[in-house]
Short mmCIF file of C-alpha atoms in Angstrom, two decimals:
data_model
loop_
_atom_site.label_atom_id
_atom_site.label_comp_id
_atom_site.label_asym_id
_atom_site.label_seq_id
_atom_site.Cartn_x
_atom_site.Cartn_y
_atom_site.Cartn_z
CA THR A 1 69.99 102.92 113.72
CA THR A 2 72.19 105.63 111.82
CA LEU A 3 71.24 107.42 108.27
CA ALA A 4 74.15 109.32 106.94
CA VAL A 5 73.25 112.80 105.52
CA LEU A 6 74.89 114.11 102.77
CA THR A 7 74.69 117.81 101.68
CA LYS A 8 76.68 120.41 99.42
CA GLY A 9 78.57 120.98 103.01
CA THR A 10 79.65 118.70 105.88
CA PRO A 11 77.74 115.63 105.99
CA TYR A 12 75.86 114.52 109.07
CA PHE A 13 74.99 111.14 111.31
CA ILE A 14 71.65 111.08 112.55
CA GLN A 15 71.59 108.31 114.58
CA GLY A 16 68.89 106.52 117.14
CA SER A 17 66.02 104.04 117.34
CA HIS A 18 63.06 106.37 117.35
CA PRO A 19 62.01 109.61 115.97
CA ASP A 20 61.50 111.46 119.48
CA SER A 21 65.37 110.08 120.89
CA VAL A 22 67.61 110.97 117.62
CA VAL A 23 71.11 112.95 118.07
CA VAL A 24 72.64 114.36 114.93
CA VAL A 25 76.43 114.30 114.63
CA LYS A 26 78.09 116.07 112.67
CA SER A 27 81.07 114.26 110.52
CA ASP A 28 84.54 114.13 110.95
CA LEU A 29 85.20 114.60 107.60
CA GLU A 30 83.86 117.84 105.92
CA GLN A 31 83.45 117.08 102.58
CA ALA A 32 80.33 117.85 100.22
CA CYS A 33 78.70 115.56 98.14
CA SER A 34 79.49 116.55 94.47
CA SER A 35 76.98 113.86 92.74
CA LYS A 36 73.80 112.15 94.21
CA ARG A 37 74.50 109.51 91.99
CA SER A 38 78.15 108.69 92.93
CA ILE A 39 76.41 107.64 96.66
CA VAL A 40 76.54 103.92 97.12
CA SER A 41 76.18 102.24 100.62
CA PHE A 42 77.92 99.12 101.44
CA ASN A 43 80.28 97.19 103.82
CA ASN A 44 78.73 99.60 106.83
CA SER A 45 80.35 102.62 105.18
CA VAL A 46 78.63 105.46 102.82
CA PHE A 47 80.81 106.42 99.70
CA TYR A 48 80.36 109.66 97.87
CA CYS A 49 82.56 111.67 95.26
CA SER A 50 83.37 115.16 96.47
CA PRO A 51 85.17 117.58 95.38
CA ASP A 52 88.59 116.37 96.63
CA GLY A 53 88.26 112.83 96.16
CA LEU A 54 85.99 109.25 96.95
CA ILE A 55 85.05 109.42 100.33
CA ALA A 56 84.55 106.66 102.68
CA LEU A 57 81.82 107.90 105.61
CA THR A 58 81.28 106.41 108.87
CA PRO A 59 80.36 107.19 112.18
CA SER A 60 83.64 105.46 113.47
CA GLY A 61 85.67 107.29 111.52
CA SER A 62 85.76 108.59 107.44
CA ARG A 63 88.46 109.24 105.14
CA ASN A 64 89.03 110.18 101.38
CA ILE A 65 90.28 106.93 99.60
CA THR A 66 92.08 108.75 96.60
CA ASP A 67 93.96 111.35 99.19
CA SER A 68 97.33 109.59 98.02
CA MET A 69 96.52 109.42 94.45
CA PHE A 70 95.13 112.54 93.44
CA THR A 71 95.22 116.35 94.08
CA LYS A 72 92.09 117.78 94.25
CA GLU A 73 92.60 119.63 90.73
CA GLN A 74 93.77 116.20 89.07
CA TRP A 75 90.83 114.27 90.78
CA GLN A 76 88.20 117.00 89.26
CA ASP A 77 90.48 117.23 85.71
CA LEU A 78 90.31 113.52 85.25
CA ILE A 79 86.92 112.35 86.96
CA ASP A 80 85.01 115.39 86.95
CA PRO A 81 83.06 114.04 90.35
CA THR A 82 79.70 116.20 89.57
CA SER A 83 78.89 113.47 86.74
CA VAL A 84 79.81 110.46 88.42
CA ILE A 85 77.35 107.31 87.93
CA ALA A 86 78.22 104.50 90.76
CA ASP A 87 76.92 101.40 92.43
CA HIS A 88 78.81 98.67 94.33
CA TYR A 89 79.64 95.06 93.20
CA GLU A 90 81.38 92.07 94.78
CA SER A 91 82.58 94.69 97.72
CA ARG A 92 83.92 97.03 94.88
CA TYR A 93 82.63 100.55 94.61
CA VAL A 94 82.33 100.95 90.58
CA GLY A 95 81.66 104.66 89.03
CA PHE A 96 81.66 105.72 85.84
CA TYR A 97 82.66 109.33 84.62
CA ASN A 98 82.56 111.84 81.84
CA ASN A 99 85.00 114.55 82.12
CA GLY A 100 83.54 115.94 78.78
CA THR A 101 86.63 114.93 77.17
CA GLU A 102 86.65 111.15 77.91
CA SER A 103 84.24 108.73 79.43
CA GLY A 104 85.48 106.15 81.85
CA SER A 105 85.21 104.12 84.99
CA PHE A 106 87.13 103.72 88.12
CA ILE A 107 86.47 100.82 90.87
CA PHE A 108 87.61 100.79 94.64
CA ASP A 109 88.05 97.42 95.90
CA THR A 110 86.89 97.75 100.08
CA ILE A 111 88.95 94.41 100.76
CA SER A 112 92.45 94.99 99.09
CA ASN A 113 92.37 98.54 98.89
CA ALA A 114 92.97 98.86 95.31
CA PHE A 115 92.10 101.48 93.27
CA VAL A 116 91.67 100.77 89.25
CA LEU A 117 91.11 103.79 86.68
CA SER A 118 89.98 103.01 83.30
CA THR A 119 88.81 105.16 80.10
CA SER A 120 85.92 103.45 77.82
CA THR A 121 83.86 104.61 75.31
CA ASP A 122 80.59 103.64 77.01
CA ASN A 123 79.15 105.67 79.92
CA PRO A 124 76.02 104.29 81.42
CA ASP A 125 73.01 106.43 82.27
CA ALA A 126 71.90 104.38 84.74
CA THR A 127 73.24 101.05 87.13
CA PHE A 128 71.36 98.43 88.97
CA GLN A 129 72.62 96.11 91.32
CA SER A 130 70.76 92.71 91.97
CA LEU A 131 71.27 90.74 94.76
CA ARG A 132 68.76 88.28 93.69
CA ASN A 133 71.20 87.26 90.61
CA ASP A 134 74.46 88.69 92.24
CA LYS A 135 75.02 90.75 89.22
CA LEU A 136 75.46 94.52 88.33
CA TYR A 137 73.67 95.91 85.24
CA VAL A 138 74.39 99.54 83.35
CA ALA A 139 71.96 100.91 80.78
CA ILE A 140 73.68 102.63 77.75
CA ASP A 141 71.81 104.60 75.30
CA GLY A 142 68.45 102.41 76.19
CA ASN A 143 70.17 99.12 76.39
CA VAL A 144 70.75 97.00 79.77
CA LYS A 145 73.72 95.02 79.64
CA GLU A 146 75.53 92.82 82.38
CA TRP A 147 78.29 95.04 83.69
CA ASP A 148 81.80 92.47 83.90
CA ALA A 149 80.42 90.03 81.50
CA GLY A 150 81.89 89.20 77.89
CA ALA A 151 85.66 89.05 76.25
CA ASP A 152 88.22 90.16 78.32
CA LEU A 153 90.09 93.38 77.37
CA THR A 154 93.49 94.81 77.05
CA TYR A 155 94.37 96.74 80.11
CA THR A 156 97.30 99.29 80.50
CA TRP A 157 98.69 99.67 83.76
CA ARG A 158 101.10 102.51 84.99
CA SER A 159 102.34 103.35 88.10
CA LYS A 160 103.14 106.65 89.88
CA ILE A 161 106.53 108.04 89.47
CA PHE A 162 109.03 106.51 91.88
CA PRO A 163 112.16 108.49 92.36
CA MET A 164 115.11 106.75 93.48
CA ALA A 165 117.61 108.12 96.13
CA LYS A 166 120.58 107.40 94.12
CA PRO A 167 121.24 106.00 90.50
CA ILE A 168 120.60 102.21 90.39
CA SER A 169 121.06 99.54 87.86
CA MET A 170 117.74 97.25 87.63
CA ALA A 171 118.90 93.53 87.39
CA CYS A 172 115.26 91.84 87.51
CA ALA A 173 111.63 92.70 87.54
CA GLN A 174 108.69 90.15 88.39
CA VAL A 175 105.26 90.78 87.18
CA GLU A 176 102.25 88.43 88.65
CA ALA A 177 99.59 88.14 86.54
CA GLU A 178 96.17 86.21 86.28
CA ASP A 179 96.45 85.57 82.57
CA TYR A 180 99.34 85.71 80.08
CA PRO A 181 100.88 87.07 78.06
CA VAL A 182 101.75 90.39 79.81
CA THR A 183 104.58 93.28 78.75
CA ALA A 184 106.30 94.87 81.30
CA LYS A 185 108.26 98.55 80.45
CA ILE A 186 110.26 100.23 82.85
CA TYR A 187 111.33 103.93 81.88
CA ALA A 188 113.96 106.05 83.44
CA ASP A 189 114.32 109.60 83.47
#
């Protein structure tokens, strides 16, 4: 009963059960859609890339998911929201980008609210999420491949900078992983 209308300006919801009785409601978040290929609807939300970040749009309240992670300038330089092609897989928003310098992908997990960014040499031309066999496919240079299949790759994760109120000496650290070996490095100054 709700239709999300994404524009180059403010998004709107068209709500109603019959064309004669629909109501147009302006979204609570004024964020333009940067790429129509970034629009993905699942888990009672519409996700899309705006100039300011990744947006989760719902009639009950919308939010910029990446607001606390990137400034507007960082988001535009790193991702280039106009280039994003996206789909969903296993309750995750999966976006692929090419910022002119490098290609990469990012994943937003709607269950854990985790956001993961990676660089890669593969940038798909299209995606397809098959509900029948529960797989995500990507088309790269005319070849269709299953996403999230094949051998594991090496992954480097870097946290944001955590300033300390006063100098401290770290006595230990703990890393939890699904597979080992894992290397942890802590940098100071």
